[in-house]
Amino acid sequence: MDSLERVLFAGNGFNCLDRNYVSWGELSKRLFKKFGVYDTYLRLFVENISPYMQYELLARAIQEKNGKFDEEDDEKIRQEIASLTSKSLHPSSVHIDAVKSFDQIITMNYDACFENAAIHDSDKIYPPSSIDKISKLKVSIPRESAIDGLRTTAVWHAHGAVSEKGMVNTLCMWFNTYIRNVGELKSELYPLLFSKKKSRDSSQIKKVVSEMQQKGSYSGKITSWVQLFFCANIDIIGTELSYDEIDVWWILSCRSKLIRQGVLPRGFNSIRYFMLKPYAGCKMSEKNVAKISLLKSMDVDIVFIDPQDYFSENRIFLSDDKSVNLHELASPPLHSDLYNTKWYYKKCMSIDIMQVSLSD
């Protein structure tokens, strides 16, 4: 396992440190307000429906207001989302730490923060033309990177990206685009299922795993970020991993099936999901307990970060080499707020695969 590449699967949390960051909930509200359809009636629905399902409400509201809703309106929505979620964001120190720590990065974000972190330039790199399939959206980091100790060779965009030409048609935002994404992934992993040939050994993944088992490496070309889930060590950081992320759950399910079938040996590669422990004396929510149980059943290891470490590792240094813990000066931050700190992301990325007792 030590010879496998270390890959970061980065969620939207990596951008929450930017002052221009917009959460999905806030994004939905801004969209409805932007198009002038955020009235009292719609507000009742918007705040109680998953952001992934709100497109239908928005489209119908625009149609009723303007008498039409066509491809031009759809493009305006995508451009507005791109403006709010990518172009105004800049790489932070956690992005720099990531490109120093991981061989490859898979991001769920539309922006180029990881690429720009690698070259110390917030404007130079954007993902390639959006005519590519989402499963193949990849940016190779140039060798002349400005970051000392750069480790990352490529950044994959799992949910689409804004291209340098301003193209936004790959953005995976609503439920119907998630279904399209799964369709692309399935055709990428099981190409012969979509041809006239019939073969049980049609999976590209099986070929990759088989060769890596026999030779310790893969001589072919990794053509999709999905393949990395079967032949690399993946760290999932910065995402709640909502059940709406049906493409990610589908991949985890495919991997779990191959493990049950004996095609992929258990322990061949590691997938780790990072989350905070509750504060001492507090219980974990039933929702999180259920999700942890599900992830473990799918051979995903859970790595807990202890929130108490925040106070011992973040000290205010005074004169004469004296220091005082932060919690001695103020009440502890809300548990959820620690997910939005540089400390949390740096802590997660610093944990080596051999440092933790997996599935603890």
mmCIF file of C-alpha atoms in Angstrom, residues 31 35 55 58-60 62-64 66-81 173-174:
data_model
loop_
_atom_site.group_PDB
_atom_site.id
_atom_site.type_symbol
_atom_site.label_atom_id
_atom_site.label_comp_id
_atom_site.label_asym_id
_atom_site.label_seq_id
_atom_site.Cartn_x
_atom_site.Cartn_y
_atom_site.Cartn_z
ATOM 1 C CA LEU A 31 -29.835 33.053 -7.298
ATOM 2 C CA PHE A 35 -33.550 36.689 -10.953
ATOM 3 C CA TYR A 55 -33.334 24.169 -10.031
ATOM 4 C CA LEU A 58 -36.011 28.449 -9.931
ATOM 5 C CA ALA A 59 -36.720 27.557 -13.566
ATOM 6 C CA ARG A 60 -40.500 27.558 -13.070
ATOM 7 C CA ILE A 62 -38.371 32.504 -13.950
ATOM 8 C CA GLN A 63 -40.765 31.125 -16.552
ATOM 9 C CA GLU A 64 -43.821 32.442 -14.719
ATOM 10 C CA ASN A 66 -40.833 36.282 -17.851
ATOM 11 C CA GLY A 67 -43.156 34.033 -19.819
ATOM 12 C CA LYS A 68 -40.298 31.794 -20.925
ATOM 13 C CA PHE A 69 -37.351 29.697 -19.749
ATOM 14 C CA ASP A 70 -34.910 28.469 -22.403
ATOM 15 C CA GLU A 71 -31.229 27.590 -22.875
ATOM 16 C CA GLU A 72 -30.245 31.243 -22.632
ATOM 17 C CA ASP A 73 -31.808 31.463 -19.175
ATOM 18 C CA ASP A 74 -30.076 28.242 -18.147
ATOM 19 C CA GLU A 75 -26.734 29.688 -19.298
ATOM 20 C CA LYS A 76 -27.344 32.841 -17.236
ATOM 21 C CA ILE A 77 -27.888 30.712 -14.123
ATOM 22 C CA ARG A 78 -24.657 28.795 -14.734
ATOM 23 C CA GLN A 79 -22.679 31.981 -15.337
ATOM 24 C CA GLU A 80 -24.016 33.482 -12.114
ATOM 25 C CA ILE A 81 -23.073 30.331 -10.180
ATOM 26 C CA MET A 173 -25.133 21.572 -9.778
ATOM 27 C CA TRP A 174 -28.607 20.127 -9.918
#
